Short mmCIF file of C-alpha atoms and ligand atoms in Angstrom, two decimals:
data_model
loop_
_atom_site.label_atom_id
_atom_site.label_comp_id
_atom_site.label_asym_id
_atom_site.label_seq_id
_atom_site.Cartn_x
_atom_site.Cartn_y
_atom_site.Cartn_z
CA MET A 64 44.92 -30.04 -32.48
CA VAL A 65 44.34 -28.57 -29.06
CA ARG A 66 43.53 -31.27 -26.54
CA VAL A 67 40.94 -30.26 -23.98
CA ARG A 68 40.70 -32.16 -20.70
CA SER A 69 38.92 -35.45 -21.34
CA SER A 70 37.38 -35.32 -17.85
CA LEU A 71 35.33 -32.34 -19.00
CA ALA A 72 34.01 -33.93 -22.21
CA GLN A 73 31.25 -35.95 -20.55
CA LEU A 74 30.39 -33.24 -18.07
CA PRO A 75 26.73 -32.20 -18.16
CA ALA A 76 26.13 -28.47 -18.49
CA TYR A 77 24.35 -26.73 -15.62
CA VAL A 78 20.64 -26.51 -16.49
CA PRO A 79 19.24 -23.20 -15.25
CA GLY A 80 15.53 -22.79 -14.57
CA ARG A 81 13.98 -21.56 -17.82
CA LYS A 82 12.83 -17.98 -18.16
CA LEU A 83 9.94 -17.40 -20.55
CA PRO A 84 8.09 -14.08 -20.85
CA GLY A 85 4.54 -14.14 -19.56
CA THR A 86 5.00 -17.23 -17.42
CA ALA A 87 5.29 -17.82 -13.69
CA ALA A 88 8.97 -18.53 -13.00
CA LEU A 89 8.83 -21.39 -10.51
CA ALA A 90 12.01 -23.08 -11.69
CA GLY A 91 14.90 -21.13 -10.17
CA ASN A 92 14.22 -20.96 -6.42
CA GLU A 93 14.51 -17.18 -6.47
CA SER A 94 12.54 -14.95 -4.11
CA PRO A 95 9.24 -13.98 -5.77
CA TYR A 96 9.24 -10.72 -3.82
CA GLY A 97 12.05 -9.10 -5.77
CA MET A 98 14.78 -6.93 -4.35
CA LEU A 99 14.61 -5.59 -0.82
CA PRO A 100 13.35 -2.00 -0.60
CA GLY A 101 16.63 -0.50 0.61
CA VAL A 102 18.59 -2.06 -2.23
CA VAL A 103 16.74 -0.84 -5.31
CA ALA A 104 17.44 2.89 -5.15
CA ARG A 105 21.04 2.48 -4.06
CA LEU A 106 21.87 0.19 -6.99
CA ALA A 107 20.80 2.87 -9.46
CA GLU A 108 23.17 5.32 -7.77
CA LEU A 109 26.05 2.85 -7.78
CA ALA A 110 25.66 2.00 -11.45
CA GLY A 111 27.51 5.21 -12.32
CA GLY A 112 30.66 3.88 -10.67
CA VAL A 113 31.23 0.68 -12.60
CA SER A 114 34.13 2.04 -14.67
CA ARG A 115 36.20 1.41 -11.52
CA TYR A 116 37.20 -1.95 -10.07
CA PRO A 117 35.49 -2.98 -6.85
CA ASP A 118 37.28 -3.41 -3.53
CA MET A 119 38.91 -6.77 -4.13
CA SER A 120 38.87 -7.69 -0.45
CA ALA A 121 35.17 -6.78 -0.12
CA ALA A 122 36.11 -5.37 3.29
CA CYS A 123 32.78 -3.70 4.09
CA LEU A 124 30.82 -6.82 3.23
CA VAL A 125 33.20 -9.11 5.10
CA ASP A 126 32.95 -6.88 8.19
CA ALA A 127 29.17 -6.79 7.99
CA LEU A 128 29.04 -10.59 7.66
CA ALA A 129 31.45 -11.05 10.55
CA ARG A 130 29.23 -8.88 12.76
CA HIS A 131 26.11 -10.65 11.50
CA HIS A 132 27.46 -14.07 12.46
CA GLY A 133 29.50 -12.99 15.49
CA VAL A 134 32.77 -14.32 14.05
CA GLU A 135 36.17 -12.81 13.20
CA PRO A 136 36.37 -11.31 9.69
CA GLU A 137 39.31 -13.67 9.01
CA ARG A 138 36.80 -16.52 8.93
CA ILE A 139 34.79 -15.13 6.00
CA ALA A 140 35.48 -15.62 2.28
CA VAL A 141 33.16 -14.23 -0.39
CA GLY A 142 32.58 -15.15 -4.02
CA ALA A 143 30.32 -14.53 -7.01
CA GLY A 144 27.48 -16.56 -5.55
CA SER A 145 28.00 -19.48 -3.21
CA SER A 146 28.43 -21.60 -6.36
CA GLU A 147 31.72 -19.82 -6.93
CA VAL A 148 32.61 -20.34 -3.28
CA CYS A 149 31.93 -24.09 -3.76
CA GLY A 150 34.43 -24.03 -6.62
CA GLN A 151 36.93 -22.04 -4.54
CA LEU A 152 36.67 -24.57 -1.71
CA LEU A 153 37.29 -27.43 -4.14
CA HIS A 154 40.29 -25.66 -5.66
CA ALA A 155 41.61 -25.08 -2.15
CA VAL A 156 41.70 -28.75 -1.11
CA VAL A 157 41.33 -31.09 -4.11
CA HIS A 158 44.38 -32.60 -5.82
CA PRO A 159 43.86 -34.42 -9.16
CA GLY A 160 41.84 -37.57 -8.59
CA ASP A 161 40.90 -36.79 -4.98
CA GLU A 162 37.39 -37.80 -4.06
CA VAL A 163 34.54 -35.42 -3.32
CA VAL A 164 31.50 -37.00 -1.66
CA PHE A 165 27.94 -35.70 -1.88
CA GLY A 166 24.41 -37.05 -1.79
CA TRP A 167 22.67 -37.65 -5.09
CA ARG A 168 20.58 -36.16 -6.21
CA SER A 169 21.71 -32.86 -4.77
CA PHE A 170 22.81 -29.44 -6.06
CA GLU A 171 23.73 -29.98 -9.69
CA ALA A 172 26.75 -27.66 -9.44
CA TYR A 173 28.60 -30.14 -7.17
CA PRO A 174 29.57 -32.72 -9.82
CA ILE A 175 30.35 -30.02 -12.37
CA LEU A 176 32.58 -27.99 -10.06
CA THR A 177 34.22 -31.19 -8.77
CA ALA A 178 35.22 -32.22 -12.29
CA VAL A 179 36.41 -28.71 -13.14
CA ALA A 180 38.64 -28.83 -10.05
CA GLY A 181 40.07 -32.19 -11.19
CA GLY A 182 38.37 -34.20 -8.45
CA THR A 183 36.44 -37.46 -8.65
CA ALA A 184 32.77 -37.22 -7.68
CA VAL A 185 31.39 -39.88 -5.34
CA ARG A 186 27.59 -39.79 -5.41
CA VAL A 187 25.82 -41.37 -2.45
CA PRO A 188 22.17 -42.26 -3.14
CA LEU A 189 19.50 -40.46 -1.13
CA ARG A 190 17.23 -42.32 1.27
CA GLU A 191 13.57 -41.38 1.33
CA HIS A 192 14.32 -38.14 -0.51
CA GLY A 193 16.90 -37.09 2.08
CA LEU A 194 20.66 -37.22 2.54
CA ASP A 195 21.83 -40.57 3.91
CA LEU A 196 24.52 -39.24 6.23
CA ASP A 197 25.46 -42.74 7.45
CA ALA A 198 26.15 -43.86 3.90
CA MET A 199 27.96 -40.60 3.17
CA ALA A 200 30.24 -41.06 6.17
CA ALA A 201 30.86 -44.66 5.08
CA ALA A 202 31.78 -43.41 1.58
CA VAL A 203 34.68 -41.36 2.93
CA THR A 204 38.01 -43.00 2.06
CA ALA A 205 41.67 -42.05 2.38
CA ARG A 206 41.25 -40.26 -1.00
CA THR A 207 38.34 -38.10 0.16
CA ARG A 208 39.14 -34.41 0.63
CA LEU A 209 35.71 -32.80 0.81
CA VAL A 210 32.08 -33.69 1.52
CA PHE A 211 29.15 -31.48 0.53
CA VAL A 212 26.15 -31.61 2.87
CA CYS A 213 23.33 -29.65 1.27
CA ASN A 214 20.90 -28.83 4.09
CA PRO A 215 18.06 -28.46 3.21
CA ASN A 216 18.83 -30.52 0.12
CA ASN A 217 18.24 -29.11 -3.36
CA PRO A 218 16.19 -30.38 -5.18
CA THR A 219 14.47 -32.75 -2.73
CA SER A 220 13.75 -30.04 -0.11
CA THR A 221 14.22 -32.22 2.99
CA ALA A 222 16.68 -31.47 5.79
CA VAL A 223 18.80 -33.48 8.19
CA GLY A 224 18.47 -32.85 11.91
CA GLU A 225 20.94 -31.85 14.59
CA ARG A 226 21.77 -35.29 15.93
CA ALA A 227 22.36 -36.80 12.49
CA LEU A 228 24.56 -33.90 11.45
CA ARG A 229 26.65 -33.98 14.64
CA ASP A 230 27.08 -37.77 14.46
CA PHE A 231 28.15 -37.42 10.85
CA ALA A 232 30.72 -34.74 11.68
CA ASP A 233 32.04 -36.96 14.49
CA ARG A 234 32.60 -39.80 12.03
CA VAL A 235 34.35 -37.82 9.28
CA PRO A 236 38.14 -37.57 9.82
CA ASP A 237 39.25 -34.03 10.59
CA ASP A 238 41.47 -33.83 7.49
CA VAL A 239 38.33 -34.02 5.32
CA LEU A 240 36.51 -30.73 4.77
CA ILE A 241 32.78 -30.85 5.54
CA VAL A 242 30.96 -28.14 3.59
CA VAL A 243 27.44 -27.54 4.86
CA ASP A 244 25.57 -25.67 2.12
CA GLU A 245 22.80 -23.64 3.75
CA ALA A 246 21.50 -21.78 0.70
CA TYR A 247 17.93 -22.15 2.02
CA ARG A 248 18.59 -21.55 5.71
CA GLU A 249 16.09 -18.70 5.99
CA TYR A 250 13.21 -21.02 5.06
CA ALA A 251 14.09 -23.84 7.48
CA ASP A 252 12.42 -24.37 10.85
CA PRO A 253 15.18 -23.52 13.35
CA ALA A 254 13.66 -25.97 15.87
CA ARG A 255 14.17 -28.87 13.45
CA VAL A 256 17.06 -27.90 11.22
CA PRO A 257 20.39 -27.10 12.86
CA ASP A 258 22.35 -23.95 12.08
CA ALA A 259 25.63 -25.61 11.15
CA LEU A 260 27.68 -22.62 12.25
CA GLY A 261 26.22 -22.81 15.76
CA LEU A 262 26.41 -26.60 15.89
CA LEU A 263 29.78 -27.30 14.24
CA GLY A 264 31.36 -23.90 13.72
CA ASP A 265 34.15 -24.53 16.21
CA ARG A 266 35.45 -27.58 14.33
CA PRO A 267 38.65 -27.30 12.27
CA ASN A 268 37.16 -29.01 9.21
CA VAL A 269 33.69 -27.48 8.92
CA VAL A 270 32.71 -24.74 6.48
CA VAL A 271 29.24 -23.21 6.21
CA LEU A 272 28.07 -21.79 2.88
CA ARG A 273 25.43 -19.09 2.60
CA THR A 274 24.12 -17.03 -0.31
CA PHE A 275 22.34 -13.77 -1.07
CA SER A 276 20.62 -15.40 -4.07
CA LYS A 277 17.56 -16.82 -2.36
CA ALA A 278 15.91 -15.14 0.66
CA TYR A 279 17.94 -11.94 0.16
CA GLY A 280 16.62 -11.48 -3.38
CA LEU A 281 19.95 -10.90 -5.14
CA ALA A 282 20.31 -13.94 -7.42
CA GLY A 283 21.19 -11.81 -10.42
CA LEU A 284 23.97 -9.89 -8.67
CA ARG A 285 26.00 -12.99 -7.73
CA VAL A 286 27.21 -12.89 -4.17
CA GLY A 287 27.70 -15.64 -1.61
CA TYR A 288 30.17 -16.53 1.12
CA CYS A 289 31.48 -19.11 3.50
CA VAL A 290 32.32 -19.05 7.19
CA ALA A 291 35.35 -21.27 7.70
CA PRO A 292 38.30 -21.78 10.02
CA ALA A 293 40.60 -18.77 9.40
CA GLU A 294 43.38 -20.74 7.64
CA ILE A 295 40.90 -22.33 5.26
CA ALA A 296 39.20 -19.01 4.55
CA ALA A 297 42.62 -17.52 3.72
CA THR A 298 43.24 -20.25 1.11
CA VAL A 299 39.73 -19.95 -0.26
CA ARG A 300 40.32 -16.21 -0.81
CA LYS A 301 43.40 -17.08 -2.91
CA THR A 302 41.29 -19.22 -5.24
CA GLN A 303 38.76 -16.47 -6.00
CA VAL A 304 38.75 -15.01 -9.49
CA PRO A 305 40.02 -11.46 -8.86
CA PHE A 306 37.22 -8.90 -8.50
CA SER A 307 34.52 -11.54 -9.07
CA VAL A 308 32.18 -9.81 -6.61
CA SER A 309 31.22 -6.47 -8.15
CA ALA A 310 30.92 -3.25 -6.18
CA LEU A 311 27.16 -3.34 -6.75
CA ALA A 312 26.96 -6.85 -5.38
CA GLN A 313 29.05 -5.97 -2.34
CA GLU A 314 27.04 -2.90 -1.42
CA ALA A 315 23.68 -4.51 -2.16
CA ALA A 316 24.62 -7.44 0.06
CA VAL A 317 25.54 -5.12 2.95
CA LEU A 318 22.20 -3.31 2.58
CA ALA A 319 20.29 -6.58 2.31
CA LEU A 320 21.98 -7.90 5.43
CA GLY A 321 20.66 -4.84 7.27
CA GLU A 322 17.09 -5.73 6.32
CA GLY A 323 16.82 -8.83 8.44
CA ALA A 324 13.28 -8.13 9.58
CA GLU A 325 12.00 -7.78 6.02
CA VAL A 326 13.93 -10.88 4.93
CA ALA A 327 12.32 -12.82 7.78
CA ARG A 328 8.86 -11.44 6.94
CA ARG A 329 9.16 -12.53 3.31
CA ALA A 330 10.58 -15.93 4.26
CA ALA A 331 7.61 -16.43 6.61
CA LEU A 332 5.21 -15.66 3.74
CA THR A 333 6.97 -18.28 1.62
CA VAL A 334 6.90 -20.81 4.45
CA ALA A 335 3.15 -20.27 4.90
CA GLU A 336 2.59 -20.68 1.17
CA ARG A 337 4.78 -23.78 1.20
CA GLY A 338 2.45 -25.30 3.80
CA ARG A 339 -0.62 -24.45 1.77
CA VAL A 340 0.88 -25.80 -1.50
CA THR A 341 2.09 -29.00 0.18
CA GLU A 342 -1.31 -29.74 1.75
CA ARG A 343 -3.17 -29.09 -1.46
CA LEU A 344 -0.83 -31.28 -3.52
CA ARG A 345 -1.09 -34.09 -0.99
CA ALA A 346 -4.87 -33.79 -1.07
CA LEU A 347 -4.59 -34.38 -4.82
CA GLY A 348 -2.87 -37.66 -4.04
CA LEU A 349 0.65 -36.55 -4.93
CA GLU A 350 3.64 -37.51 -2.81
CA VAL A 351 5.29 -34.38 -1.39
CA PRO A 352 8.24 -34.78 1.00
CA ALA A 353 8.23 -32.30 3.92
CA SER A 354 10.07 -29.23 2.62
CA GLN A 355 12.37 -27.01 4.66
CA ALA A 356 13.18 -24.81 1.67
CA ASN A 357 11.43 -22.38 -0.70
CA PHE A 358 10.43 -25.16 -3.09
CA VAL A 359 8.69 -28.51 -3.05
CA TRP A 360 9.77 -31.77 -4.61
CA LEU A 361 7.42 -34.00 -6.54
CA PRO A 362 9.03 -37.42 -7.02
CA LEU A 363 7.12 -38.15 -10.22
CA ALA A 364 9.80 -40.43 -11.71
CA GLY A 365 8.83 -41.28 -15.30
CA ASP A 366 6.02 -38.72 -15.31
CA SER A 367 8.33 -35.76 -14.62
CA ALA A 368 8.70 -34.57 -18.22
CA GLU A 369 4.99 -34.87 -18.95
CA PHE A 370 4.03 -33.00 -15.78
CA THR A 371 6.51 -30.25 -16.66
CA ARG A 372 5.04 -29.92 -20.14
CA HIS A 373 1.53 -29.74 -18.70
CA CYS A 374 2.62 -26.89 -16.41
CA LEU A 375 4.34 -25.08 -19.27
CA ASP A 376 1.15 -25.32 -21.35
CA GLY A 377 -0.48 -23.46 -18.45
CA ASN A 378 2.28 -20.81 -18.38
CA VAL A 379 4.07 -22.10 -15.30
CA VAL A 380 7.75 -23.00 -15.61
CA VAL A 381 8.91 -25.69 -13.17
CA ARG A 382 12.19 -27.57 -13.05
CA PRO A 383 12.20 -31.22 -14.13
CA PHE A 384 14.89 -33.76 -13.31
CA ALA A 385 14.28 -36.37 -15.98
CA GLY A 386 13.12 -39.70 -14.62
CA GLU A 387 13.35 -38.48 -11.03
CA GLY A 388 11.05 -35.65 -10.15
CA VAL A 389 10.00 -32.03 -10.52
CA ARG A 390 11.11 -29.14 -8.33
CA VAL A 391 8.60 -26.33 -7.92
CA THR A 392 9.62 -23.02 -6.38
CA ILE A 393 7.10 -21.40 -4.03
CA GLY A 394 6.06 -18.19 -5.78
CA LEU A 395 3.56 -15.43 -5.09
CA PRO A 396 0.19 -16.72 -3.83
CA GLU A 397 -1.46 -16.15 -7.22
CA GLU A 398 1.36 -17.99 -9.00
CA ASN A 399 1.00 -20.87 -6.58
CA ASP A 400 -2.75 -20.91 -7.24
CA THR A 401 -2.11 -21.15 -10.97
CA PHE A 402 0.32 -24.00 -10.37
CA LEU A 403 -2.10 -25.81 -8.03
CA ALA A 404 -4.87 -25.58 -10.61
CA LEU A 405 -2.52 -27.16 -13.15
CA ALA A 406 -1.58 -29.93 -10.73
CA ALA A 407 -5.31 -30.54 -10.18
CA SER A 408 -6.01 -30.73 -13.91
CA TRP A 409 -3.08 -32.99 -14.65
CA ARG A 410 -4.51 -36.26 -15.92
CA GLY A 411 -7.71 -34.91 -14.42
C1 PLP B 909 20.86 -21.74 -5.13
C2 PLP B 909 21.88 -22.55 -4.45
C3 PLP B 909 23.13 -22.03 -4.14
C4 PLP B 909 23.46 -20.60 -4.39
O1 PLP B 909 23.85 -20.33 -5.61
P1 PLP B 909 24.48 -18.90 -5.88
O2 PLP B 909 25.69 -19.24 -6.66
O3 PLP B 909 24.81 -18.27 -4.57
O4 PLP B 909 23.45 -18.16 -6.64
C5 PLP B 909 24.04 -22.80 -3.46
N1 PLP B 909 23.73 -24.03 -3.09
C6 PLP B 909 22.55 -24.57 -3.35
C7 PLP B 909 22.25 -25.93 -2.88
C8 PLP B 909 21.59 -23.85 -4.05
O5 PLP B 909 20.43 -24.41 -4.33
#
């Protein structure tokens, strides 16, 4: 009898946002605006080349990212989505049984990837729907190797500010890796939410994670990256599954990076819609924490499953977290209208 690792037996599977034909997909935090214009045509051309392996070092993409962020290319490591980069970071620093600290609830990939890497997850409860950085710093022990700071936090949408983040980084020993996951950076108010690379990028134990899956409209192609101290990036590159970032993903990401103005325009549309959706939901008497992301969080606790079913009956797919709340991605204005009408008719 083959014995699989017992630590994986109890592991919950990742629950992706459901996709149902004919419904509004407000469960996956993807961009509702689709691919960027420059990317679509080029992908069709590139499809003819997939009998060949991609450039394993993703040199063009790494160079473009280095220029984009004003850092040396040695500081960049890419992966098949920033989820894979999370896993690579864990494999780079976690020995069996080492502790990995993160807020909870946060990105559901953290506990899964931690267990896969052989680490022990330490979940620190949120405070008022946000990361409790004081409690997270206090949870760091001699066994802690890595801390995930999801900012803004998925699924609760709130963000920590500059002072709190800097104080936190000051408190965490410099042999513990701080991974600031900025998957939703493009939707955050730069006056309120720090850019971790600018704030902490010169520290020897800080890594910033970014993705092309959200504002850049490439969720299905799988490409993300981190900016890290050069020695850490070098180790993270060793833990990548060879060729995990396809040639299509590499080239699409380079093109998408060149469309900053369009990315910003689309993000601004989403931010405006987020304001409208938040106000309307609050006017209905629902609690809605202030979102800095492309989704809102409804802390409906025991009503979460019923609310989700009500939305599904109205052809809108949202993402429930049983007993805790419902995450609703900001979609196209007409999709948001459909959702708002459902929220208004719930128990109405
Ligand atoms: C969506 C998301 C990611 C990005 O996932 P990809 O693997 O890049 O598609 C990373 N972190 C958080 C918190 C997310 O919500």
